[in-house]
Short mmCIF file of C-alpha atoms in Angstrom, two decimals:
data_model
loop_
_atom_site.label_atom_id
_atom_site.label_comp_id
_atom_site.label_asym_id
_atom_site.label_seq_id
_atom_site.Cartn_x
_atom_site.Cartn_y
_atom_site.Cartn_z
CA UNK A 1118 -0.08 0.15 0.14
CA UNK A 1119 1.34 3.37 -1.32
CA UNK A 1120 2.15 5.47 1.97
CA UNK A 1121 -1.38 6.64 4.17
CA UNK A 1122 -2.82 9.72 3.25
CA UNK A 1123 -4.50 9.13 6.97
CA UNK A 1124 -4.07 6.43 9.56
CA UNK A 1125 -6.29 5.39 12.74
CA UNK A 1126 -4.30 4.49 15.60
CA UNK A 1127 -6.57 2.63 17.94
CA UNK A 1128 -8.73 5.65 17.50
CA UNK A 1129 -11.61 6.19 19.86
CA UNK A 1130 -13.90 9.49 19.39
CA UNK A 1131 -17.15 10.17 21.61
CA UNK A 1132 -18.21 12.64 23.82
CA UNK A 1133 -18.60 12.89 27.47
CA UNK A 1134 -15.99 9.65 27.66
CA UNK A 1135 -19.08 7.70 25.85
CA UNK A 1136 -17.89 6.39 22.52
CA UNK A 1137 -18.93 7.08 19.59
CA UNK A 1138 -16.14 5.61 17.58
CA UNK A 1139 -14.63 2.48 19.00
CA UNK A 1140 -11.33 1.44 18.33
CA UNK A 1141 -11.06 1.62 15.35
CA UNK A 1142 -7.54 0.82 13.28
CA UNK A 1143 -6.83 1.58 9.33
CA UNK A 1144 -5.34 3.04 6.81
CA UNK A 1145 -6.56 5.72 3.75
CA UNK A 1146 -4.64 5.38 0.87
CA UNK A 1147 -4.69 8.56 -1.46
CA UNK A 1148 -6.76 8.34 -4.67
CA UNK A 1149 -9.54 6.52 -2.34
CA UNK A 1150 -13.25 7.10 -2.27
CA UNK A 1151 -14.88 5.46 0.33
CA UNK A 1152 -18.45 5.34 2.38
CA UNK A 1153 -18.67 5.33 5.57
CA UNK A 1154 -22.24 3.97 6.36
CA UNK A 1155 -23.82 2.54 9.61
CA UNK A 1156 -26.65 3.29 11.60
CA UNK A 1157 -27.70 7.23 13.07
CA UNK A 1158 -24.76 7.37 16.67
CA UNK A 1159 -22.53 4.95 15.23
CA UNK A 1160 -19.88 7.67 14.87
CA UNK A 1161 -20.00 7.87 11.19
CA UNK A 1162 -20.16 12.10 11.51
CA UNK A 1163 -17.94 11.87 14.74
CA UNK A 1164 -15.26 10.36 12.60
CA UNK A 1165 -15.39 13.10 10.55
CA UNK A 1166 -14.86 15.24 12.81
CA UNK A 1167 -12.44 13.69 14.43
CA UNK A 1168 -10.31 13.82 11.05
CA UNK A 1169 -11.47 17.42 10.53
CA UNK A 1170 -10.05 18.52 13.87
CA UNK A 1171 -13.08 19.72 15.51
CA UNK A 1172 -13.44 16.83 18.11
CA UNK A 1173 -9.65 15.12 19.97
CA UNK A 1174 -9.76 11.86 20.83
CA UNK A 1175 -10.63 10.51 23.51
CA UNK A 1176 -8.33 8.39 23.41
CA UNK A 1177 -5.58 6.75 19.87
CA UNK A 1178 -5.00 9.34 17.51
CA UNK A 1179 -5.23 10.34 13.72
CA UNK A 1180 -1.65 10.22 11.69
CA UNK A 1181 -2.65 13.05 8.82
CA UNK A 1182 -0.15 13.52 6.64
CA UNK A 1183 -2.04 16.34 4.20
CA UNK A 1184 -3.72 18.65 6.54
CA UNK A 1185 -5.22 20.56 3.96
CA UNK A 1186 -8.83 19.39 3.54
CA UNK A 1187 -11.86 20.33 2.16
CA UNK A 1188 -14.81 19.31 5.03
CA UNK A 1189 -18.51 19.23 4.41
CA UNK A 1190 -20.08 19.27 7.41
CA UNK A 1191 -23.77 17.67 8.03
CA UNK A 1192 -25.04 20.96 10.24
CA UNK A 1193 -22.79 23.46 9.45
CA UNK A 1194 -22.21 26.96 11.37
CA UNK A 1195 -23.31 29.12 7.83
CA UNK A 1196 -25.24 32.50 9.16
CA UNK A 1197 -28.50 31.85 6.54
CA UNK A 1198 -29.52 35.43 7.36
CA UNK A 1199 -26.30 36.88 6.47
CA UNK A 1200 -26.21 39.18 3.48
CA UNK A 1201 -24.24 37.72 1.22
CA UNK A 1202 -24.01 36.57 -2.30
CA UNK A 1203 -24.43 33.22 -3.42
CA UNK A 1204 -21.68 34.30 -5.81
CA UNK A 1205 -19.41 35.50 -3.02
CA UNK A 1206 -20.18 32.51 -0.46
CA UNK A 1207 -18.82 30.18 -3.51
CA UNK A 1208 -15.64 32.62 -3.57
CA UNK A 1209 -14.88 32.07 0.15
CA UNK A 1210 -14.28 28.50 -0.70
CA UNK A 1211 -10.79 30.04 -2.06
CA UNK A 1212 -9.70 31.39 1.26
CA UNK A 1213 -7.99 28.34 1.63
CA UNK A 1214 -5.30 28.94 -0.76
CA UNK A 1215 -5.53 32.72 -1.96
CA UNK A 1216 -5.59 33.47 2.23
CA UNK A 1217 -7.53 35.90 4.09
CA UNK A 1218 -5.15 38.79 2.29
CA UNK A 1219 -4.74 37.13 -1.14
CA UNK A 1220 -5.93 38.55 -4.48
CA UNK A 1221 -8.78 36.27 -6.19
CA UNK A 1222 -7.93 36.21 -9.91
CA UNK A 1223 -9.90 36.93 -12.41
CA UNK A 1224 -9.14 32.75 -13.46
CA UNK A 1225 -10.33 32.28 -9.62
CA UNK A 1226 -13.34 34.15 -10.36
CA UNK A 1227 -13.96 32.22 -13.81
CA UNK A 1228 -13.61 29.24 -12.28
CA UNK A 1229 -16.46 30.02 -8.80
CA UNK A 1230 -18.69 30.99 -11.99
CA UNK A 1231 -18.12 27.26 -13.30
CA UNK A 1232 -18.55 25.76 -10.46
CA UNK A 1233 -21.76 27.23 -9.58
CA UNK A 1234 -22.87 26.51 -12.86
CA UNK A 1235 -21.91 23.05 -12.76
CA UNK A 1236 -24.04 22.21 -9.55
CA UNK A 1237 -27.05 23.64 -11.64
CA UNK A 1238 -27.21 27.41 -9.88
CA UNK A 1239 -26.35 29.42 -12.85
CA UNK A 1240 -28.23 32.38 -12.98
CA UNK A 1241 -27.94 32.30 -8.45
CA UNK A 1242 -24.50 34.23 -9.11
CA UNK A 1243 -26.30 37.36 -7.72
CA UNK A 1244 -29.42 35.79 -5.01
CA UNK A 1245 -28.75 36.27 -1.57
CA UNK A 1246 -27.43 32.90 -0.10
CA UNK A 1247 -31.54 34.08 1.97
CA UNK A 1248 -33.67 33.14 -1.08
CA UNK A 1249 -32.16 29.68 -1.62
CA UNK A 1250 -34.01 26.51 -1.28
CA UNK A 1251 -32.56 23.80 1.71
CA UNK A 1252 -31.50 21.58 -1.67
CA UNK A 1253 -29.75 24.43 -3.68
CA UNK A 1254 -27.42 25.39 -0.45
CA UNK A 1255 -26.60 22.59 0.09
CA UNK A 1256 -25.14 22.86 -3.32
CA UNK A 1257 -23.90 25.97 -3.05
CA UNK A 1258 -21.97 24.65 -0.68
CA UNK A 1259 -20.78 21.51 -3.62
CA UNK A 1260 -19.95 24.43 -5.20
CA UNK A 1261 -17.43 25.80 -2.60
CA UNK A 1262 -15.77 22.66 -2.05
CA UNK A 1263 -15.24 22.44 -5.56
CA UNK A 1264 -13.21 25.59 -5.16
CA UNK A 1265 -11.23 24.25 -2.34
CA UNK A 1266 -9.21 22.35 -4.68
CA UNK A 1267 -8.33 20.19 -1.65
CA UNK A 1268 -6.66 16.71 -2.48
CA UNK A 1269 -9.17 15.43 1.15
CA UNK A 1270 -12.82 15.96 1.04
CA UNK A 1271 -14.88 14.62 3.50
CA UNK A 1272 -18.98 14.90 3.18
CA UNK A 1273 -20.99 14.36 5.39
CA UNK A 1274 -24.67 12.93 4.29
CA UNK A 1275 -24.23 15.69 1.29
CA UNK A 1276 -26.71 14.39 -0.33
CA UNK A 1277 -29.99 15.62 1.99
CA UNK A 1278 -32.33 17.15 0.49
CA UNK A 1279 -31.58 17.11 -2.88
CA UNK A 1280 -32.71 15.93 -5.56
CA UNK A 1281 -32.55 12.78 -8.29
CA UNK A 1282 -31.47 15.19 -10.89
CA UNK A 1283 -28.79 17.20 -9.12
CA UNK A 1284 -27.77 13.93 -7.22
CA UNK A 1285 -26.59 12.32 -10.54
CA UNK A 1286 -24.96 15.53 -11.01
CA UNK A 1287 -23.06 15.24 -7.67
CA UNK A 1288 -22.06 12.38 -8.19
CA UNK A 1289 -20.43 13.02 -11.87
CA UNK A 1290 -18.21 15.37 -9.57
CA UNK A 1291 -17.55 13.12 -7.07
CA UNK A 1292 -16.56 10.96 -9.63
CA UNK A 1293 -14.24 13.01 -12.08
CA UNK A 1294 -12.70 14.28 -8.18
CA UNK A 1295 -11.95 10.77 -8.14
CA UNK A 1296 -10.37 10.28 -11.50
CA UNK A 1297 -7.98 12.95 -10.21
CA UNK A 1298 -6.59 10.96 -7.07
CA UNK A 1299 -8.61 13.26 -4.40
CA UNK A 1300 -9.43 10.85 -1.37
CA UNK A 1301 -13.39 11.80 -1.25
CA UNK A 1302 -14.78 9.94 2.52
CA UNK A 1303 -18.38 10.44 2.30
CA UNK A 1304 -21.29 9.64 5.18
CA UNK A 1305 -24.12 8.32 3.34
CA UNK A 1306 -27.62 6.20 3.94
CA UNK A 1307 -28.25 5.24 0.52
CA UNK A 1308 -26.93 2.19 0.12
CA UNK A 1309 -27.88 1.37 -3.66
CA UNK A 1310 -25.97 4.37 -4.21
CA UNK A 1311 -22.73 3.22 -2.33
CA UNK A 1312 -22.92 -0.13 -3.50
CA UNK A 1313 -23.24 1.76 -7.17
CA UNK A 1314 -20.97 4.46 -6.90
CA UNK A 1315 -18.45 3.36 -4.22
CA UNK A 1316 -15.96 0.97 -4.05
CA UNK A 1317 -14.61 1.03 -1.20
CA UNK A 1318 -16.95 1.12 2.70
CA UNK A 1319 -16.60 1.10 6.02
CA UNK A 1320 -18.91 -0.05 8.09
CA UNK A 1321 -19.26 1.95 11.98
CA UNK A 1322 -21.77 0.78 13.83
CA UNK A 1323 -19.22 2.24 17.40
CA UNK A 1324 -17.67 -0.41 16.49
CA UNK A 1325 -15.72 -0.78 12.74
CA UNK A 1326 -17.57 -3.73 11.00
CA UNK A 1327 -15.83 -3.97 8.30
CA UNK A 1328 -14.12 -2.12 5.82
CA UNK A 1329 -13.11 -3.19 2.24
CA UNK A 1330 -14.69 -3.28 -0.87
CA UNK A 1331 -18.26 -2.40 -0.52
CA UNK A 1332 -19.75 -5.83 -1.95
CA UNK A 1333 -17.72 -7.28 0.58
CA UNK A 1334 -18.88 -5.26 3.55
CA UNK A 1335 -22.36 -4.72 2.86
CA UNK A 1336 -23.45 -8.20 3.22
CA UNK A 1337 -27.24 -9.30 5.07
CA UNK A 1338 -25.30 -10.31 7.91
CA UNK A 1339 -23.21 -7.56 8.80
CA UNK A 1340 -26.27 -5.41 7.93
CA UNK A 1341 -28.14 -7.08 10.60
CA UNK A 1342 -25.29 -6.91 13.01
CA UNK A 1343 -25.06 -2.65 12.52
CA UNK A 1344 -29.30 -2.54 13.03
CA UNK A 1345 -28.78 -4.41 16.75
CA UNK A 1346 -26.16 -1.63 18.04
CA UNK A 1347 -27.99 -0.40 21.06
CA UNK A 1348 -27.96 3.08 20.29
CA UNK A 1349 -28.05 4.97 23.65
CA UNK A 1350 -24.90 5.01 26.11
CA UNK A 1351 -24.72 2.24 29.08
CA UNK A 1352 -24.93 5.09 31.47
CA UNK A 1353 -23.65 2.97 33.89
CA UNK A 1354 -20.61 1.39 31.30
CA UNK A 1355 -17.78 0.57 33.30
CA UNK A 1356 -14.24 2.49 31.96
CA UNK A 1357 -12.98 0.67 28.77
CA UNK A 1358 -9.87 -1.44 29.17
CA UNK A 1359 -9.71 -3.12 25.49
CA UNK A 1360 -5.86 -3.55 24.54
CA UNK A 1361 -3.98 -1.87 21.67
CA UNK B 384 -31.63 82.72 8.82
CA UNK B 385 -29.74 79.29 7.53
CA UNK B 386 -26.40 80.46 8.51
CA UNK B 387 -27.81 81.72 12.34
CA UNK B 388 -29.14 77.92 11.87
CA UNK B 389 -26.47 75.77 10.53
CA UNK B 390 -23.27 77.91 10.25
CA UNK B 391 -22.88 79.77 12.76
CA UNK B 392 -23.00 77.91 16.38
CA UNK B 393 -19.98 76.11 14.51
CA UNK B 394 -18.15 79.49 13.82
CA UNK B 395 -18.71 81.43 16.83
CA UNK B 396 -17.53 78.41 19.26
CA UNK B 397 -14.30 76.53 19.17
CA UNK B 398 -16.49 73.80 21.69
CA UNK B 399 -19.09 73.07 18.81
CA UNK B 400 -15.85 73.06 16.16
CA UNK B 401 -14.31 70.43 18.18
CA UNK B 402 -17.33 68.30 19.07
CA UNK B 403 -18.80 68.10 15.58
CA UNK B 404 -14.95 66.59 14.52
CA UNK B 405 -15.19 64.45 17.52
CA UNK B 406 -18.45 63.25 16.74
CA UNK B 407 -17.87 62.71 12.62
CA UNK B 408 -14.30 60.76 13.71
CA UNK B 409 -16.55 58.23 16.32
CA UNK B 410 -18.87 57.95 13.50
CA UNK B 411 -16.33 56.84 11.19
CA UNK B 412 -15.52 54.03 12.92
CA UNK B 413 -17.95 53.17 14.67
CA UNK B 414 -20.54 52.57 12.62
CA UNK B 415 -19.35 49.93 10.52
CA UNK B 416 -18.06 48.63 14.03
CA UNK B 417 -21.74 48.40 14.74
CA UNK B 418 -22.55 46.65 10.94
CA UNK B 419 -20.12 43.51 12.22
CA UNK B 420 -20.94 43.73 15.68
CA UNK B 421 -25.36 43.31 14.07
CA UNK B 422 -24.43 40.81 11.59
CA UNK B 423 -22.58 38.26 14.00
CA UNK B 424 -25.63 38.61 16.27
CA UNK B 425 -24.11 40.27 18.62
CA UNK B 426 -25.98 43.63 18.75
CA UNK B 427 -26.08 43.63 23.03
CA UNK B 428 -22.03 43.09 23.42
CA UNK B 429 -21.12 46.56 22.75
CA UNK B 430 -23.65 47.49 25.52
CA UNK B 431 -22.22 44.61 28.01
CA UNK B 432 -18.72 45.91 27.06
CA UNK B 433 -19.67 49.44 27.53
CA UNK B 434 -20.63 48.22 31.44
CA UNK B 435 -17.44 46.27 31.79
CA UNK B 436 -15.73 49.03 30.46
CA UNK B 437 -17.44 51.57 33.29
CA UNK B 438 -15.72 50.68 35.94
CA UNK B 439 -12.65 50.43 34.86
CA UNK B 440 -12.17 53.97 33.37
CA UNK B 441 -14.33 55.24 37.03
CA UNK B 442 -10.87 53.21 38.68
CA UNK B 443 -8.74 55.51 35.85
CA UNK B 444 -10.18 58.04 37.60
CA UNK B 445 -9.55 57.65 41.19
CA UNK B 446 -6.27 56.43 40.73
CA UNK B 447 -4.75 59.54 38.35
CA UNK B 448 -7.96 62.57 38.71
CA UNK B 449 -9.52 63.25 35.47
CA UNK B 450 -6.04 62.76 33.35
CA UNK B 451 -7.21 61.29 29.94
CA UNK B 452 -4.42 59.12 30.16
CA UNK B 453 -5.70 56.61 33.19
CA UNK B 454 -8.61 56.33 32.42
CA UNK B 455 -8.37 55.43 29.35
CA UNK B 456 -5.93 52.99 30.26
CA UNK B 457 -8.15 51.67 33.05
CA UNK B 458 -11.28 51.91 30.49
CA UNK B 459 -8.73 49.21 27.93
CA UNK B 460 -7.70 47.49 31.13
CA UNK B 461 -11.33 46.21 31.85
CA UNK B 462 -12.29 45.64 28.25
CA UNK B 463 -9.87 43.78 27.21
CA UNK B 464 -10.05 41.75 30.31
CA UNK B 465 -13.25 41.09 29.98
CA UNK B 466 -12.97 39.94 26.11
CA UNK B 467 -10.23 38.19 26.58
CA UNK B 468 -11.62 36.21 29.59
CA UNK B 469 -14.94 35.63 28.04
CA UNK B 470 -13.43 34.00 24.86
CA UNK B 471 -11.49 32.20 26.45
CA UNK B 472 -14.04 30.70 28.55
CA UNK B 473 -15.99 29.93 25.54
CA UNK B 474 -13.66 28.78 23.32
CA UNK B 475 -12.82 26.10 26.27
CA UNK B 476 -15.62 24.96 27.98
CA UNK B 477 -19.98 24.47 27.27
CA UNK B 478 -20.63 28.02 27.79
CA UNK B 479 -20.87 29.85 25.25
CA UNK B 480 -20.07 33.78 24.21
CA UNK B 481 -23.43 35.73 25.66
CA UNK B 482 -23.20 33.93 29.11
CA UNK B 483 -19.28 34.06 29.34
CA UNK B 484 -19.44 37.85 28.43
CA UNK B 485 -22.40 38.64 30.84
CA UNK B 486 -20.41 37.19 33.91
CA UNK B 487 -17.49 38.63 33.19
CA UNK B 488 -19.03 42.23 32.80
CA UNK B 489 -21.54 41.84 35.55
CA UNK B 490 -18.42 41.10 38.33
CA UNK B 491 -16.56 43.87 36.57
CA UNK B 492 -19.54 46.36 36.69
CA UNK B 493 -20.42 45.74 40.66
CA UNK B 494 -16.47 45.72 41.70
CA UNK B 495 -15.86 48.64 39.81
CA UNK B 496 -19.10 50.96 41.74
CA UNK B 497 -17.86 48.53 45.04
CA UNK B 498 -15.01 50.56 44.72
CA UNK B 499 -16.62 53.72 43.62
CA UNK B 500 -18.73 53.78 46.74
CA UNK B 501 -15.63 52.82 49.19
CA UNK B 502 -13.61 55.78 48.42
CA UNK B 503 -16.70 58.05 48.34
CA UNK B 504 -14.67 60.87 45.31
CA UNK B 505 -16.18 63.19 43.93
CA UNK B 506 -16.20 61.33 40.51
CA UNK B 507 -19.51 62.82 38.22
CA UNK B 508 -20.80 59.72 37.40
CA UNK B 509 -23.46 61.41 34.45
CA UNK B 510 -20.23 62.47 32.63
CA UNK B 511 -18.68 59.13 32.34
CA UNK B 512 -22.00 57.66 31.79
CA UNK B 513 -23.64 60.10 28.92
CA UNK B 514 -20.09 61.99 27.84
CA UNK B 515 -19.67 65.98 27.79
CA UNK B 516 -19.14 66.18 24.22
CA UNK B 517 -18.57 69.65 24.41
CA UNK B 518 -15.82 69.45 26.60
CA UNK B 519 -12.90 67.51 24.24
CA UNK B 520 -9.80 68.70 24.81
CA UNK B 521 -6.59 68.45 22.41
CA UNK B 522 -5.75 65.16 23.84
CA UNK B 523 -8.83 63.24 23.60
CA UNK B 524 -10.02 64.50 19.92
CA UNK B 525 -6.20 63.11 19.08
CA UNK B 526 -7.08 59.89 20.06
CA UNK B 527 -10.60 59.40 19.67
CA UNK B 528 -9.35 60.63 15.63
CA UNK B 529 -6.45 58.36 15.41
CA UNK B 530 -8.56 55.36 17.11
CA UNK B 531 -10.86 55.49 14.39
CA UNK B 532 -7.70 55.59 11.74
CA UNK B 533 -6.52 52.97 13.14
CA UNK B 534 -10.28 50.80 12.79
CA UNK B 535 -10.89 51.70 9.33
CA UNK B 536 -6.95 50.47 8.08
CA UNK B 537 -7.87 47.54 9.73
CA UNK B 538 -10.99 46.51 9.32
CA UNK B 539 -10.36 47.27 5.31
CA UNK B 540 -7.69 44.67 6.04
CA UNK B 541 -8.91 42.23 7.60
CA UNK B 542 -12.66 42.70 6.07
CA UNK B 543 -12.73 38.89 4.33
CA UNK B 544 -11.39 37.59 7.80
CA UNK B 545 -14.04 39.09 9.55
CA UNK B 546 -16.31 38.33 7.38
CA UNK B 547 -15.97 34.45 7.05
CA UNK B 548 -15.56 34.91 10.23
CA UNK B 549 -19.32 36.07 10.83
CA UNK B 550 -20.56 34.02 7.50
CA UNK B 551 -19.11 30.78 8.69
CA UNK B 552 -17.17 30.45 11.29
CA UNK B 553 -16.53 26.91 11.73
CA UNK B 554 -15.93 27.18 7.17
CA UNK B 555 -13.67 29.97 8.91
CA UNK B 556 -12.16 27.70 11.38
CA UNK B 557 -11.69 24.87 8.55
CA UNK B 558 -9.13 26.91 6.42
CA UNK B 559 -7.40 28.85 8.29
CA UNK B 560 -5.94 28.49 12.08
CA UNK B 561 -5.88 32.09 12.53
CA UNK B 562 -10.04 32.32 12.66
CA UNK B 563 -9.29 33.79 16.24
CA UNK B 564 -7.05 36.46 15.16
CA UNK B 565 -9.93 38.01 12.59
CA UNK B 566 -12.64 37.57 15.99
CA UNK B 567 -10.38 39.15 18.78
CA UNK B 568 -8.58 41.56 16.62
CA UNK B 569 -12.34 42.49 16.25
CA UNK B 570 -13.71 42.26 19.84
CA UNK B 571 -9.63 44.66 20.42
CA UNK B 572 -11.51 47.07 17.81
CA UNK B 573 -14.94 47.21 19.31
CA UNK B 574 -13.05 47.52 23.03
CA UNK B 575 -10.76 50.14 21.84
CA UNK B 576 -13.79 52.69 19.72
CA UNK B 577 -16.07 52.09 22.88
CA UNK B 578 -12.78 53.50 25.35
CA UNK B 579 -12.11 56.10 22.68
CA UNK B 580 -15.87 57.36 22.51
CA UNK B 581 -17.11 56.90 26.11
CA UNK B 582 -15.37 60.51 26.24
CA UNK B 583 -17.39 61.97 24.22
CA UNK B 584 -21.10 60.13 24.40
CA UNK B 585 -20.05 58.49 27.43
CA UNK B 586 -19.92 54.79 28.06
CA UNK B 587 -23.38 54.01 27.46
CA UNK B 588 -24.06 56.26 24.62
CA UNK B 589 -21.36 55.56 22.13
CA UNK B 590 -23.34 52.48 22.44
CA UNK B 591 -25.81 54.10 20.47
CA UNK B 592 -23.39 55.38 17.56
CA UNK B 593 -22.60 52.67 16.93
CA UNK B 594 -25.70 50.35 17.21
CA UNK B 595 -28.79 52.46 15.83
CA UNK B 596 -27.07 53.72 12.58
CA UNK B 597 -26.20 49.75 11.63
CA UNK B 598 -29.53 48.80 12.41
CA UNK B 599 -31.13 51.40 10.33
CA UNK B 600 -28.31 50.79 7.23
CA UNK B 601 -29.98 46.76 7.45
CA UNK B 602 -33.51 48.29 6.54
CA UNK B 603 -31.78 49.75 3.11
CA UNK B 604 -29.47 47.07 1.10
CA UNK B 605 -28.87 42.83 1.59
CA UNK B 606 -24.70 44.28 0.91
CA UNK B 607 -22.26 44.23 3.43
CA UNK B 608 -19.71 46.66 2.06
CA UNK B 609 -22.82 48.85 0.97
CA UNK B 610 -24.40 48.49 4.56
CA UNK B 611 -21.43 49.97 5.71
CA UNK B 612 -21.44 52.70 3.10
CA UNK B 613 -24.91 54.10 4.41
CA UNK B 614 -24.28 53.54 8.02
CA UNK B 615 -21.20 55.60 7.90
CA UNK B 616 -23.31 58.95 6.95
CA UNK B 617 -26.05 58.19 8.90
CA UNK B 618 -23.63 58.34 12.00
CA UNK B 619 -22.78 61.80 10.69
CA UNK B 620 -25.54 63.53 10.62
CA UNK B 621 -26.90 62.42 13.80
CA UNK B 622 -23.72 63.85 14.97
CA UNK B 623 -24.31 67.42 13.21
CA UNK B 624 -27.63 67.13 13.59
CA UNK B 625 -27.50 65.77 17.25
CA UNK B 626 -25.42 68.90 18.12
CA UNK B 627 -27.13 71.66 15.88
CA UNK B 628 -30.58 70.76 17.72
CA UNK B 629 -29.27 70.50 21.29
CA UNK B 630 -27.21 73.82 20.04
CA UNK B 631 -30.10 75.91 19.48
CA UNK B 632 -33.14 73.84 21.63
CA UNK B 633 -30.96 73.96 24.21
CA UNK B 634 -30.92 70.25 25.72
CA UNK B 635 -27.87 68.32 26.47
CA UNK B 636 -25.91 67.23 23.30
CA UNK B 637 -25.25 63.57 24.39
CA UNK B 638 -28.19 62.57 24.00
CA UNK B 639 -29.50 64.68 21.25
CA UNK B 640 -27.29 62.98 19.12
CA UNK B 641 -28.31 59.47 20.38
CA UNK B 642 -31.86 60.32 19.56
CA UNK B 643 -31.42 61.86 16.25
CA UNK B 644 -29.52 58.88 15.73
CA UNK B 645 -32.92 56.61 16.48
CA UNK B 646 -35.26 58.57 14.38
CA UNK B 647 -33.19 58.21 11.32
CA UNK B 648 -33.79 54.32 12.79
CA UNK B 649 -37.04 54.74 12.75
CA UNK B 650 -37.79 56.19 9.44
CA UNK B 651 -35.54 53.77 7.78
CA UNK B 652 -37.74 51.28 9.65
CA UNK B 653 -41.43 52.34 8.48
CA UNK B 654 -39.82 53.26 4.84
CA UNK B 655 -36.28 50.64 3.90
CA UNK B 656 -37.18 48.40 1.47
CA UNK B 657 -36.92 45.43 4.23
CA UNK B 658 -39.42 47.90 6.41
CA UNK B 659 -42.39 48.03 8.04
CA UNK B 660 -44.71 49.65 5.16
CA UNK B 661 -42.95 46.91 2.69
CA UNK B 662 -43.86 44.93 4.66
CA UNK B 663 -48.00 45.71 5.13
CA UNK B 664 -48.29 46.88 1.04
CA UNK B 665 -46.24 44.62 -0.96
CA UNK B 666 -45.67 44.90 -4.86
CA UNK B 667 -47.12 42.76 -6.98
CA UNK B 668 -45.28 39.59 -7.04
CA UNK B 669 -43.77 39.01 -10.30
CA UNK B 670 -43.93 36.46 -12.36
CA UNK B 671 -40.99 33.84 -11.81
#
């Protein structure tokens, strides 16, 4: 295996000492297109938060060899009633590379227009984001993500609230990123979609239940095991002393 | 007639000229600061900060008497102390920024009032609260103008960062490790403007020239830079009209300025495109 872009070493992430991701080990090679599936509360979003550095591990560690990443959280901090246009919000995607002072060039502005067109929002450039529907806003966040031009892309339920036609367009963009050698981790619930478009899958129900080629992971008995996961934290749980 | 009304007060009385210069300089910087406070939903933070600054300035007065330096220093120390402490608490604990700030400014206020009453001094609390814009001396004017200039330069340089921090703090934290610099830098200028402004308008009223024009401008436009461009002249008009009104009607100047700003806000609330009249008498909807 090539040098991994990301590695998890006996990683435990959680809240108030209760694990949401429990003892995860693994390596992600550059260029991987990985779906993360599992029940609610299974630790999928928590894992992405950990990778993005928003949540410190309870134990173990995450080795990130390329810290430049683009992260689309399930619930972001975006202030929806902030007076900003679609075009300007897309441009903020350039700030990772351009910084807070760098000049944004003519060609970068053209790229922003192009990205807005690719997510199907052409003609919306001067609209205030206040006027967008939930799905349109999600598409705009996708355009911003494209402009971030990151080698590692984390998507947390990126297709929620998006119509089928746009999902197909966005999947094409994901496939293109994959073709460009970017590493993509996407939390998804639509198993059919995962089977069709994602070569690798991690099945996570607090404990990792499977990680590998999608057909080998999404087997009926594994999915049944995931379904059995007790979602609520055990309030009387003892301290975990599992060896690494 | 018009001369008597508009120009004579400034031609005849140097203190009126100084008040106008000070007021215009405060408007230039405080109005854009207010726009960002409003956009961050921190409209009341200015008020909380002002309460935090008050005891610092009072303490400065107790130590150094009515000295610009000591009162400014006291205000700055109290303001920065509260800003830094609450920023630290909100970033390391579950307590949100508004609660963290509320806690520190209330303690600061109580501490200040305790110190003042224990010293039984002749501190003119009213001047501290509501300012003395008709008594600005040279050093105070220099302080006000310097703070205004520094604020405008800093806002121009940090514009993108401050907007990004308002718009999507989580995203800003992801693309730069220095999001907090813009946040604290911005709070620094909030404190600086409050401290510079309280000499003229008092610790409480200075918040008015910060927030009222910002709120007025919001009702006229959906664009941040246009909002700033509208808020500044609104604040300036409030200063000019407030000074003239107080002169001719024999009212206190500081409150008069804020009252005019309040009238502008009322007018915007009624007539602005995002205001009340448009809400109840909307134009016909479009075809697509």
